[in-house]
JSON list of C-alpha atoms in Angstrom, two decimals:
[
{"chain": "A", "resi": 253, "resn": "MET", "atom": "CA", "xyz": [87.22, 85.41, 83.12]},
{"chain": "A", "resi": 254, "resn": "GLN", "atom": "CA", "xyz": [88.73, 86.79, 86.31]},
{"chain": "A", "resi": 255, "resn": "THR", "atom": "CA", "xyz": [86.85, 89.12, 88.61]},
{"chain": "A", "resi": 256, "resn": "PHE", "atom": "CA", "xyz": [88.71, 91.41, 90.98]},
{"chain": "A", "resi": 257, "resn": "LYS", "atom": "CA", "xyz": [87.03, 92.87, 94.05]},
{"chain": "A", "resi": 258, "resn": "THR", "atom": "CA", "xyz": [88.38, 95.14, 96.74]},
{"chain": "A", "resi": 259, "resn": "ILE", "atom": "CA", "xyz": [88.09, 94.03, 100.35]},
{"chain": "A", "resi": 260, "resn": "THR", "atom": "CA", "xyz": [88.59, 96.49, 103.18]},
{"chain": "A", "resi": 261, "resn": "PHE", "atom": "CA", "xyz": [89.00, 95.37, 106.79]},
{"chain": "A", "resi": 262, "resn": "PHE", "atom": "CA", "xyz": [90.49, 96.72, 109.98]},
{"chain": "A", "resi": 263, "resn": "ALA", "atom": "CA", "xyz": [93.27, 94.65, 111.51]},
{"chain": "A", "resi": 264, "resn": "THR", "atom": "CA", "xyz": [96.39, 94.82, 113.63]},
{"chain": "A", "resi": 265, "resn": "VAL", "atom": "CA", "xyz": [99.72, 94.20, 111.93]},
{"chain": "A", "resi": 266, "resn": "SER", "atom": "CA", "xyz": [101.09, 91.19, 113.78]},
{"chain": "A", "resi": 267, "resn": "ASN", "atom": "CA", "xyz": [104.32, 90.61, 111.82]},
{"chain": "A", "resi": 268, "resn": "SER", "atom": "CA", "xyz": [106.50, 93.39, 110.46]},
{"chain": "A", "resi": 269, "resn": "ALA", "atom": "CA", "xyz": [106.56, 93.84, 106.70]},
{"chain": "A", "resi": 270, "resn": "SER", "atom": "CA", "xyz": [109.56, 92.44, 104.89]},
{"chain": "A", "resi": 271, "resn": "SER", "atom": "CA", "xyz": [110.47, 92.90, 101.25]},
{"chain": "A", "resi": 272, "resn": "ARG", "atom": "CA", "xyz": [111.54, 89.75, 99.41]},
{"chain": "A", "resi": 273, "resn": "THR", "atom": "CA", "xyz": [112.20, 88.39, 95.93]},
{"chain": "A", "resi": 274, "resn": "SER", "atom": "CA", "xyz": [110.56, 85.20, 94.68]},
{"chain": "A", "resi": 275, "resn": "LYS", "atom": "CA", "xyz": [112.45, 82.37, 92.96]},
{"chain": "A", "resi": 276, "resn": "ASN", "atom": "CA", "xyz": [111.41, 83.73, 89.57]},
{"chain": "A", "resi": 277, "resn": "GLY", "atom": "CA", "xyz": [112.68, 87.25, 90.41]},
{"chain": "A", "resi": 278, "resn": "ARG", "atom": "CA", "xyz": [109.40, 88.95, 91.32]},
{"chain": "A", "resi": 279, "resn": "ASN", "atom": "CA", "xyz": [109.53, 91.44, 94.23]},
{"chain": "A", "resi": 280, "resn": "TYR", "atom": "CA", "xyz": [106.90, 91.24, 96.95]},
{"chain": "A", "resi": 281, "resn": "THR", "atom": "CA", "xyz": [106.21, 92.26, 100.53]},
{"chain": "A", "resi": 282, "resn": "ALA", "atom": "CA", "xyz": [105.01, 89.82, 103.19]},
{"chain": "A", "resi": 283, "resn": "PHE", "atom": "CA", "xyz": [103.45, 90.64, 106.57]},
{"chain": "A", "resi": 284, "resn": "GLY", "atom": "CA", "xyz": [100.92, 89.27, 109.04]},
{"chain": "A", "resi": 285, "resn": "VAL", "atom": "CA", "xyz": [97.64, 90.70, 110.30]},
{"chain": "A", "resi": 286, "resn": "SER", "atom": "CA", "xyz": [95.32, 89.73, 113.15]},
{"chain": "A", "resi": 287, "resn": "ILE", "atom": "CA", "xyz": [91.58, 90.35, 113.29]},
{"chain": "A", "resi": 288, "resn": "LEU", "atom": "CA", "xyz": [89.49, 90.06, 116.44]},
{"chain": "A", "resi": 289, "resn": "SER", "atom": "CA", "xyz": [86.06, 88.44, 115.93]},
{"chain": "A", "resi": 290, "resn": "ASP", "atom": "CA", "xyz": [82.86, 90.42, 116.56]},
{"chain": "A", "resi": 291, "resn": "ASP", "atom": "CA", "xyz": [82.26, 88.64, 119.86]},
{"chain": "A", "resi": 292, "resn": "ARG", "atom": "CA", "xyz": [85.93, 89.19, 120.81]},
{"chain": "A", "resi": 293, "resn": "HIS", "atom": "CA", "xyz": [86.41, 85.52, 121.72]},
{"chain": "A", "resi": 294, "resn": "GLN", "atom": "CA", "xyz": [88.51, 84.50, 118.76]},
{"chain": "A", "resi": 295, "resn": "THR", "atom": "CA", "xyz": [91.43, 86.02, 116.88]},
{"chain": "A", "resi": 296, "resn": "PHE", "atom": "CA", "xyz": [92.10, 85.22, 113.23]},
{"chain": "A", "resi": 297, "resn": "HIS", "atom": "CA", "xyz": [95.69, 85.42, 111.94]},
{"chain": "A", "resi": 298, "resn": "TYR", "atom": "CA", "xyz": [96.47, 85.86, 108.25]},
{"chain": "A", "resi": 299, "resn": "ASN", "atom": "CA", "xyz": [99.71, 85.96, 106.29]},
{"chain": "A", "resi": 300, "resn": "VAL", "atom": "CA", "xyz": [99.53, 88.62, 103.58]},
{"chain": "A", "resi": 301, "resn": "VAL", "atom": "CA", "xyz": [101.63, 88.79, 100.40]},
{"chain": "A", "resi": 302, "resn": "ALA", "atom": "CA", "xyz": [101.46, 91.89, 98.20]},
{"chain": "A", "resi": 303, "resn": "PHE", "atom": "CA", "xyz": [102.95, 92.15, 94.70]},
{"chain": "A", "resi": 304, "resn": "GLY", "atom": "CA", "xyz": [103.54, 95.13, 92.43]},
{"chain": "A", "resi": 305, "resn": "LYS", "atom": "CA", "xyz": [102.55, 98.62, 93.59]},
{"chain": "A", "resi": 306, "resn": "GLN", "atom": "CA", "xyz": [100.65, 97.22, 96.59]},
{"chain": "A", "resi": 307, "resn": "GLY", "atom": "CA", "xyz": [103.82, 95.47, 97.74]},
{"chain": "A", "resi": 308, "resn": "SER", "atom": "CA", "xyz": [106.08, 98.51, 97.52]},
{"chain": "A", "resi": 309, "resn": "LEU", "atom": "CA", "xyz": [107.56, 99.60, 100.86]},
{"chain": "A", "resi": 310, "resn": "ARG", "atom": "CA", "xyz": [108.46, 102.98, 99.42]}
]
């Protein structure tokens, strides 16, 4: 059984969003975000891929 949970965080968009199509024809949007640690000494960079409604640029 799969469990889905929502995660909310505050980040800076580090790479502009771009809409793409996968090899099997699925549309998605890819972008990067950066999060500064609580002690502000380290930055974490994440690549994000969103499919379906969440990936719509419209």
